[in-house]
PDB file of C-alpha atoms in Angstrom:
ATOM      1  CA  MET P  67     -10.863   2.034  24.183  1.00 76.00           C
ATOM      2  CA  PRO P  68     -10.865   4.713  21.466  1.00 85.00           C
ATOM      3  CA  GLN P  69      -7.742   6.805  20.940  1.00 90.00           C
ATOM      4  CA  PHE P  70      -9.386   9.882  19.387  1.00 93.00           C
ATOM      5  CA  GLU P  71     -12.790  10.941  20.684  1.00 91.00           C
ATOM      6  CA  ILE P  72     -14.852  14.133  20.458  1.00 91.00           C
ATOM      7  CA  LYS P  73     -17.534  14.574  23.089  1.00 91.00           C
ATOM      8  CA  LEU P  74     -20.408  16.665  21.777  1.00 90.00           C
ATOM      9  CA  THR P  75     -20.692  18.466  25.111  1.00 89.00           C
ATOM     10  CA  GLU P  76     -17.240  19.967  24.442  1.00 90.00           C
ATOM     11  CA  LEU P  77     -18.605  21.687  21.323  1.00 90.00           C
ATOM     12  CA  GLU P  78     -21.806  23.159  22.739  1.00 83.00           C
ATOM     13  CA  SER P  79     -20.221  26.509  23.615  1.00 82.00           C
ATOM     14  CA  GLY P  80     -18.519  26.802  20.207  1.00 84.00           C
ATOM     15  CA  GLY P  81     -15.832  25.000  18.249  1.00 89.00           C
ATOM     16  CA  LYS P  82     -12.784  23.497  19.868  1.00 92.00           C
ATOM     17  CA  ASP P  83      -9.157  23.003  18.844  1.00 94.00           C
ATOM     18  CA  TYR P  84      -7.590  19.604  19.485  1.00 95.00           C
ATOM     19  CA  ASP P  85      -3.856  18.856  19.549  1.00 95.00           C
ATOM     20  CA  LEU P  86      -3.373  15.169  20.153  1.00 94.00           C
ATOM     21  CA  PRO P  87      -0.347  12.885  19.897  1.00 94.00           C
ATOM     22  CA  LEU P  88      -0.591  10.144  17.301  1.00 94.00           C
ATOM     23  CA  PRO P  89       1.219   7.235  18.988  1.00 93.00           C
ATOM     24  CA  ALA P  90       3.220   5.065  16.607  1.00 93.00           C
ATOM     25  CA  ALA P  91       2.286   1.964  18.621  1.00 93.00           C
ATOM     26  CA  TRP P  92      -1.434   2.711  18.156  1.00 93.00           C
ATOM     27  CA  LEU P  93      -0.958   3.331  14.436  1.00 93.00           C
ATOM     28  CA  ASP P  94       1.052   0.144  14.003  1.00 92.00           C
ATOM     29  CA  ALA P  95      -1.649  -1.891  15.751  1.00 92.00           C
ATOM     30  CA  ASN P  96      -4.459  -0.361  13.683  1.00 93.00           C
ATOM     31  CA  LEU P  97      -3.084  -0.020  10.131  1.00 91.00           C
ATOM     32  CA  GLY P  98      -4.055  -3.573   9.220  1.00 88.00           C
ATOM     33  CA  VAL P  99      -2.427  -3.518   5.763  1.00 89.00           C
ATOM     34  CA  GLU P 100       0.294  -5.984   4.801  1.00 90.00           C
ATOM     35  CA  GLY P 101       3.538  -4.306   3.816  1.00 89.00           C
ATOM     36  CA  VAL P 102       2.784  -1.069   5.705  1.00 93.00           C
ATOM     37  CA  LYS P 103       3.752  -0.432   9.323  1.00 94.00           C
ATOM     38  CA  ALA P 104       4.192   2.576  11.557  1.00 93.00           C
ATOM     39  CA  ASP P 105       7.647   4.035  12.071  1.00 93.00           C
ATOM     40  CA  LEU P 106       8.005   3.429  15.804  1.00 92.00           C
ATOM     41  CA  GLU P 107      10.526   6.274  16.098  1.00 91.00           C
ATOM     42  CA  ALA P 108       8.189   8.847  14.551  1.00 90.00           C
ATOM     43  CA  LYS P 109       6.293  11.302  16.761  1.00 92.00           C
ATOM     44  CA  GLY P 110       2.961  11.713  15.047  1.00 94.00           C
ATOM     45  CA  VAL P 111       0.547  14.518  15.787  1.00 96.00           C
ATOM     46  CA  LEU P 112      -3.122  15.093  15.070  1.00 95.00           C
ATOM     47  CA  HIS P 113      -4.365  18.668  15.042  1.00 96.00           C
ATOM     48  CA  PHE P 114      -7.963  19.560  14.144  1.00 95.00           C
ATOM     49  CA  TYR P 115     -10.765  21.979  14.826  1.00 96.00           C
ATOM     50  CA  ALA P 116     -14.255  20.558  15.469  1.00 94.00           C
ATOM     51  CA  SER P 117     -17.481  22.545  15.401  1.00 93.00           C
ATOM     52  CA  LEU P 118     -21.223  21.889  15.511  1.00 90.00           C
ATOM     53  CA  SER P 119     -23.556  22.688  12.641  1.00 87.00           C
ATOM     54  CA  GLY P 120     -26.978  21.661  13.892  1.00 85.00           C
ATOM     55  CA  SER P 121     -26.516  17.994  14.771  1.00 83.00           C
ATOM     56  CA  ASP P 122     -23.619  17.650  12.318  1.00 88.00           C
ATOM     57  CA  VAL P 123     -20.003  17.917  13.409  1.00 92.00           C
ATOM     58  CA  ILE P 124     -17.425  19.380  11.029  1.00 92.00           C
ATOM     59  CA  VAL P 125     -13.809  18.365  11.549  1.00 94.00           C
ATOM     60  CA  HIS P 126     -10.959  20.101   9.761  1.00 95.00           C
ATOM     61  CA  GLY P 127      -7.265  19.738  10.542  1.00 95.00           C
ATOM     62  CA  ARG P 128      -4.017  17.979   9.755  1.00 96.00           C
ATOM     63  CA  VAL P 129      -2.337  14.676  10.533  1.00 96.00           C
ATOM     64  CA  LYS P 130       1.444  14.235  10.546  1.00 96.00           C
ATOM     65  CA  THR P 131       3.311  10.981  11.089  1.00 96.00           C
ATOM     66  CA  ARG P 132       5.614   8.564   9.293  1.00 95.00           C
ATOM     67  CA  VAL P 133       5.019   5.027   8.106  1.00 96.00           C
ATOM     68  CA  ILE P 134       7.260   2.402   6.545  1.00 95.00           C
ATOM     69  CA  ALA P 135       6.122   0.585   3.425  1.00 95.00           C
ATOM     70  CA  GLU P 136       7.777  -2.180   1.445  1.00 94.00           C
ATOM     71  CA  CYS P 137       9.798  -0.964  -1.541  1.00 94.00           C
ATOM     72  CA  ALA P 138       8.150  -2.225  -4.736  1.00 93.00           C
ATOM     73  CA  ARG P 139      11.550  -2.881  -6.351  1.00 92.00           C
ATOM     74  CA  CYS P 140      13.900  -4.249  -3.691  1.00 92.00           C
ATOM     75  CA  LEU P 141      11.491  -5.065  -0.805  1.00 91.00           C
ATOM     76  CA  ALA P 142      13.529  -2.945   1.639  1.00 93.00           C
ATOM     77  CA  ASP P 143      11.925  -0.436   4.016  1.00 94.00           C
ATOM     78  CA  ALA P 144      10.599   2.689   2.295  1.00 94.00           C
ATOM     79  CA  PRO P 145       9.906   5.490   4.818  1.00 95.00           C
ATOM     80  CA  ILE P 146       6.923   7.673   3.885  1.00 95.00           C
ATOM     81  CA  ALA P 147       6.270  11.012   5.554  1.00 95.00           C
ATOM     82  CA  ILE P 148       2.548  11.637   6.066  1.00 95.00           C
ATOM     83  CA  ASP P 149       1.455  15.269   6.207  1.00 95.00           C
ATOM     84  CA  THR P 150      -2.088  15.640   4.980  1.00 94.00           C
ATOM     85  CA  ASP P 151      -5.327  17.538   5.512  1.00 93.00           C
ATOM     86  CA  LEU P 152      -8.049  15.958   7.577  1.00 91.00           C
ATOM     87  CA  THR P 153     -11.611  16.993   6.689  1.00 91.00           C
ATOM     88  CA  GLY P 154     -14.789  15.201   7.668  1.00 91.00           C
ATOM     89  CA  LEU P 155     -18.516  15.714   8.137  1.00 91.00           C
ATOM     90  CA  PHE P 156     -20.136  13.578  10.825  1.00 91.00           C
ATOM     91  CA  SER P 157     -23.930  13.271  10.970  1.00 89.00           C
ATOM     92  CA  LYS P 158     -26.014  11.855  13.788  1.00 84.00           C
ATOM     93  CA  ARG P 159     -27.813   8.647  12.863  1.00 75.00           C
ATOM     94  CA  THR P 160     -31.569   9.031  12.722  1.00 65.00           C
ATOM     95  CA  ALA P 161     -34.437   6.729  11.750  1.00 51.00           C
ATOM     96  CA  ALA P 162     -34.421   8.360   8.302  1.00 53.00           C
ATOM     97  CA  THR P 163     -30.698   7.662   7.945  1.00 49.00           C
ATOM     98  CA  VAL P 164     -31.221   3.976   8.699  1.00 50.00           C
ATOM     99  CA  GLU P 165     -34.048   3.610   6.178  1.00 52.00           C
ATOM    100  CA  GLU P 166     -32.315   5.558   3.381  1.00 53.00           C
ATOM    101  CA  LEU P 167     -31.483   3.122   0.598  1.00 51.00           C
ATOM    102  CA  GLU P 168     -30.196   5.488  -2.052  1.00 63.00           C
ATOM    103  CA  LEU P 169     -26.973   7.384  -1.417  1.00 61.00           C
ATOM    104  CA  THR P 170     -26.391  10.842  -2.838  1.00 65.00           C
ATOM    105  CA  PRO P 171     -22.876  12.148  -3.693  1.00 63.00           C
ATOM    106  CA  GLU P 172     -23.007  14.236  -0.506  1.00 62.00           C
ATOM    107  CA  ASP P 173     -23.612  11.089   1.566  1.00 62.00           C
ATOM    108  CA  LEU P 174     -20.327   9.594   0.389  1.00 61.00           C
ATOM    109  CA  ASN P 175     -18.453  12.397   2.182  1.00 65.00           C
ATOM    110  CA  ARG P 176     -20.464  11.961   5.367  1.00 75.00           C
ATOM    111  CA  VAL P 177     -19.718   9.698   8.326  1.00 82.00           C
ATOM    112  CA  VAL P 178     -22.598   8.630  10.553  1.00 82.00           C
ATOM    113  CA  TYR P 179     -22.181   8.623  14.323  1.00 83.00           C
ATOM    114  CA  VAL P 180     -24.326   7.344  17.166  1.00 82.00           C
ATOM    115  CA  GLY P 181     -24.605   8.668  20.722  1.00 84.00           C
ATOM    116  CA  ASP P 182     -22.978  11.696  22.326  1.00 88.00           C
ATOM    117  CA  SER P 183     -19.436  11.276  21.053  1.00 89.00           C
ATOM    118  CA  ILE P 184     -17.572  10.791  17.789  1.00 91.00           C
ATOM    119  CA  ILE P 185     -14.743   8.270  17.491  1.00 91.00           C
ATOM    120  CA  LEU P 186     -12.166   9.376  14.919  1.00 93.00           C
ATOM    121  CA  ASP P 187      -9.919   6.285  15.056  1.00 92.00           C
ATOM    122  CA  ASP P 188     -11.028   4.702  11.743  1.00 92.00           C
ATOM    123  CA  PHE P 189     -11.194   8.113  10.085  1.00 92.00           C
ATOM    124  CA  VAL P 190      -7.581   8.963  11.033  1.00 93.00           C
ATOM    125  CA  ARG P 191      -6.351   5.500  10.024  1.00 94.00           C
ATOM    126  CA  ASP P 192      -8.001   5.773   6.602  1.00 92.00           C
ATOM    127  CA  GLN P 193      -6.514   9.229   5.969  1.00 93.00           C
ATOM    128  CA  VAL P 194      -3.022   7.923   6.745  1.00 94.00           C
ATOM    129  CA  LEU P 195      -3.439   4.902   4.449  1.00 94.00           C
ATOM    130  CA  LEU P 196      -4.716   7.079   1.600  1.00 93.00           C
ATOM    131  CA  GLU P 197      -1.344   8.858   1.606  1.00 94.00           C
ATOM    132  CA  VAL P 198       0.650   5.651   1.096  1.00 94.00           C
ATOM    133  CA  PRO P 199       1.519   5.237  -2.616  1.00 93.00           C
ATOM    134  CA  MET P 200       0.407   2.101  -4.434  1.00 91.00           C
ATOM    135  CA  GLN P 201       4.062   1.410  -5.260  1.00 91.00           C
ATOM    136  CA  SER P 202       6.417   2.773  -2.632  1.00 93.00           C
ATOM    137  CA  LEU P 203      10.126   3.174  -3.363  1.00 93.00           C
ATOM    138  CA  CYS P 204      12.978   3.312  -0.857  1.00 92.00           C
ATOM    139  CA  ARG P 205      14.567   5.855  -3.207  1.00 92.00           C
ATOM    140  CA  GLU P 206      13.798   7.114  -6.711  1.00 91.00           C
ATOM    141  CA  ASP P 207      16.822   5.405  -8.301  1.00 92.00           C
ATOM    142  CA  CYS P 208      16.348   2.067  -6.532  1.00 92.00           C
ATOM    143  CA  PRO P 209      17.803  -0.575  -8.890  1.00 90.00           C
ATOM    144  CA  GLY P 210      15.669  -3.363  -7.453  1.00 90.00           C
ATOM    145  CA  ILE P 211      16.729  -6.830  -6.328  1.00 87.00           C
ATOM    146  CA  PRO P 212      20.141  -7.748  -7.780  1.00 85.00           C
ATOM    147  CA  VAL P 213      19.897 -10.487 -10.392  1.00 79.00           C
ATOM    148  CA  PRO P 214      22.342 -13.378  -9.736  1.00 80.00           C
ATOM    149  CA  ASP P 215      25.124 -13.789 -12.306  1.00 74.00           C
ATOM    150  CA  HIS P 216      23.998 -17.266 -13.361  1.00 71.00           C
ATOM    151  CA  ILE P 217      20.589 -15.849 -14.325  1.00 72.00           C
ATOM    152  CA  ARG P 218      21.588 -12.455 -15.679  1.00 68.00           C
ATOM    153  CA  GLY P 219      23.770 -13.672 -18.527  1.00 61.00           C
ATOM    154  CA  PRO P 220      26.521 -11.675 -20.235  1.00 60.00           C
ATOM    155  CA  GLU P 221      26.292  -8.003 -21.088  1.00 62.00           C
ATOM    156  CA  VAL P 222      27.177  -8.818 -24.711  1.00 57.00           C
ATOM    157  CA  LEU P 223      26.423 -11.983 -26.656  1.00 52.00           C
ATOM    158  CA  GLU P 224      29.931 -12.360 -28.161  1.00 59.00           C
ATOM    159  CA  GLU P 225      30.667 -14.811 -25.339  1.00 60.00           C
ATOM    160  CA  GLY P 226      27.706 -17.037 -26.234  1.00 63.00           C
ATOM    161  CA  PRO P 227      27.581 -20.138 -28.474  1.00 69.00           C
ATOM    162  CA  THR P 228      26.448 -20.037 -32.098  1.00 73.00           C
ATOM    163  CA  LEU P 229      23.530 -21.727 -33.790  1.00 74.00           C
ATOM    164  CA  ASP P 230      23.284 -21.643 -37.589  1.00 79.00           C
ATOM    165  CA  GLY P 231      25.967 -18.941 -37.604  1.00 78.00           C
ATOM    166  CA  LYS P 232      24.103 -16.676 -35.136  1.00 78.00           C
ATOM    167  CA  ARG P 233      25.191 -15.852 -31.600  1.00 74.00           C
ATOM    168  CA  ILE P 234      22.676 -16.879 -28.953  1.00 75.00           C
ATOM    169  CA  ASP P 235      22.349 -16.170 -25.259  1.00 72.00           C
ATOM    170  CA  PRO P 236      24.633 -18.585 -23.360  1.00 70.00           C
ATOM    171  CA  ARG P 237      21.805 -19.348 -20.943  1.00 70.00           C
ATOM    172  CA  PHE P 238      20.237 -21.353 -23.798  1.00 74.00           C
ATOM    173  CA  ALA P 239      23.354 -23.542 -24.172  1.00 72.00           C
ATOM    174  CA  PRO P 240      21.838 -26.380 -22.090  1.00 76.00           C
ATOM    175  CA  LEU P 241      18.922 -26.480 -24.535  1.00 79.00           C
ATOM    176  CA  LEU P 242      21.367 -26.837 -27.424  1.00 76.00           C
ATOM    177  CA  ALA P 243      22.905 -29.808 -25.608  1.00 76.00           C
ATOM    178  CA  LEU P 244      19.442 -31.376 -25.349  1.00 82.00           C
ATOM    179  CA  LYS P 245      18.890 -30.791 -29.056  1.00 77.00           C
ATOM    180  CA  ASP P 246      22.195 -32.513 -29.856  1.00 74.00           C
ATOM    181  CA  LEU P 247      21.284 -35.370 -27.506  1.00 77.00           C
ATOM    182  CA  ALA P 248      17.922 -35.836 -29.253  1.00 74.00           C
ATOM    183  CA  LYS P 249      19.661 -35.837 -32.657  1.00 75.00           C
ATOM    184  CA  ASP P 250      22.151 -38.467 -31.480  1.00 70.00           C
ATOM    185  CA  SER P 251      19.443 -40.712 -30.015  1.00 68.00           C
ATOM    186  CA  SER P 252      17.502 -40.693 -33.310  1.00 62.00           C
ATOM    187  CA  THR P 253      20.484 -42.289 -35.077  1.00 62.00           C
ATOM    188  CA  THR P 254      20.850 -45.239 -32.705  1.00 58.00           C
ATOM    189  CA  PRO P 255      19.911 -48.711 -34.057  1.00 56.00           C
ATOM    190  CA  THR P 256      16.965 -48.944 -31.661  1.00 57.00           C
ATOM    191  CA  ALA P 257      15.546 -45.615 -32.897  1.00 52.00           C
ATOM    192  CA  GLN P 258      16.024 -46.646 -36.538  1.00 55.00           C
ATOM    193  CA  LYS P 259      14.151 -49.929 -35.934  1.00 57.00           C
ATOM    194  CA  ALA P 260      11.297 -48.007 -34.290  1.00 55.00           C
ATOM    195  CA  LYS P 261      11.062 -45.746 -37.362  1.00 56.00           C
ATOM    196  CA  LYS P 262      10.772 -48.760 -39.685  1.00 58.00           C
ATOM    197  CA  LYS P 263       7.822 -50.138 -37.717  1.00 56.00           C
TER     198      LYS P 263
END
């Protein structure tokens, strides 16, 4: 069952204002994007004015709610307040509309409807998702996931070993041990016999 519906009969005597709640549970069930969910404590609202222009319906209003995205740096919850304009042009589907193969720029801003009512559910969902940044942050100065000490290495390289008189990152010390091991194995009697062959 649709959540947001405009019946054309409601617009026949002129435009109409709509003030509708935007339930967080409905939004959460319909977002359908991984890493983005509705804030179940948010009280969303959808306000718009709808009017007829011939067989077209013009919708203009505002949607307010809050969603939670995944922080791009630390993967924690990043709350995002949604407060955006809602503007749409809905045209009744006709035989000509079905057979049209070439879209004009105006057609890209037009939504086709069938019957005596317009369902705004997908339209509202898309407007909310368009407001979610590509890379959400829980806060502007988020440092990201902490790097474990055994991976991070020292702040300064004075603590590291030396190779040919130069300090190197101590995380490469195991590789130096392998190098020494390879050097030692090349001097064994078995290795020397293999070289002679």
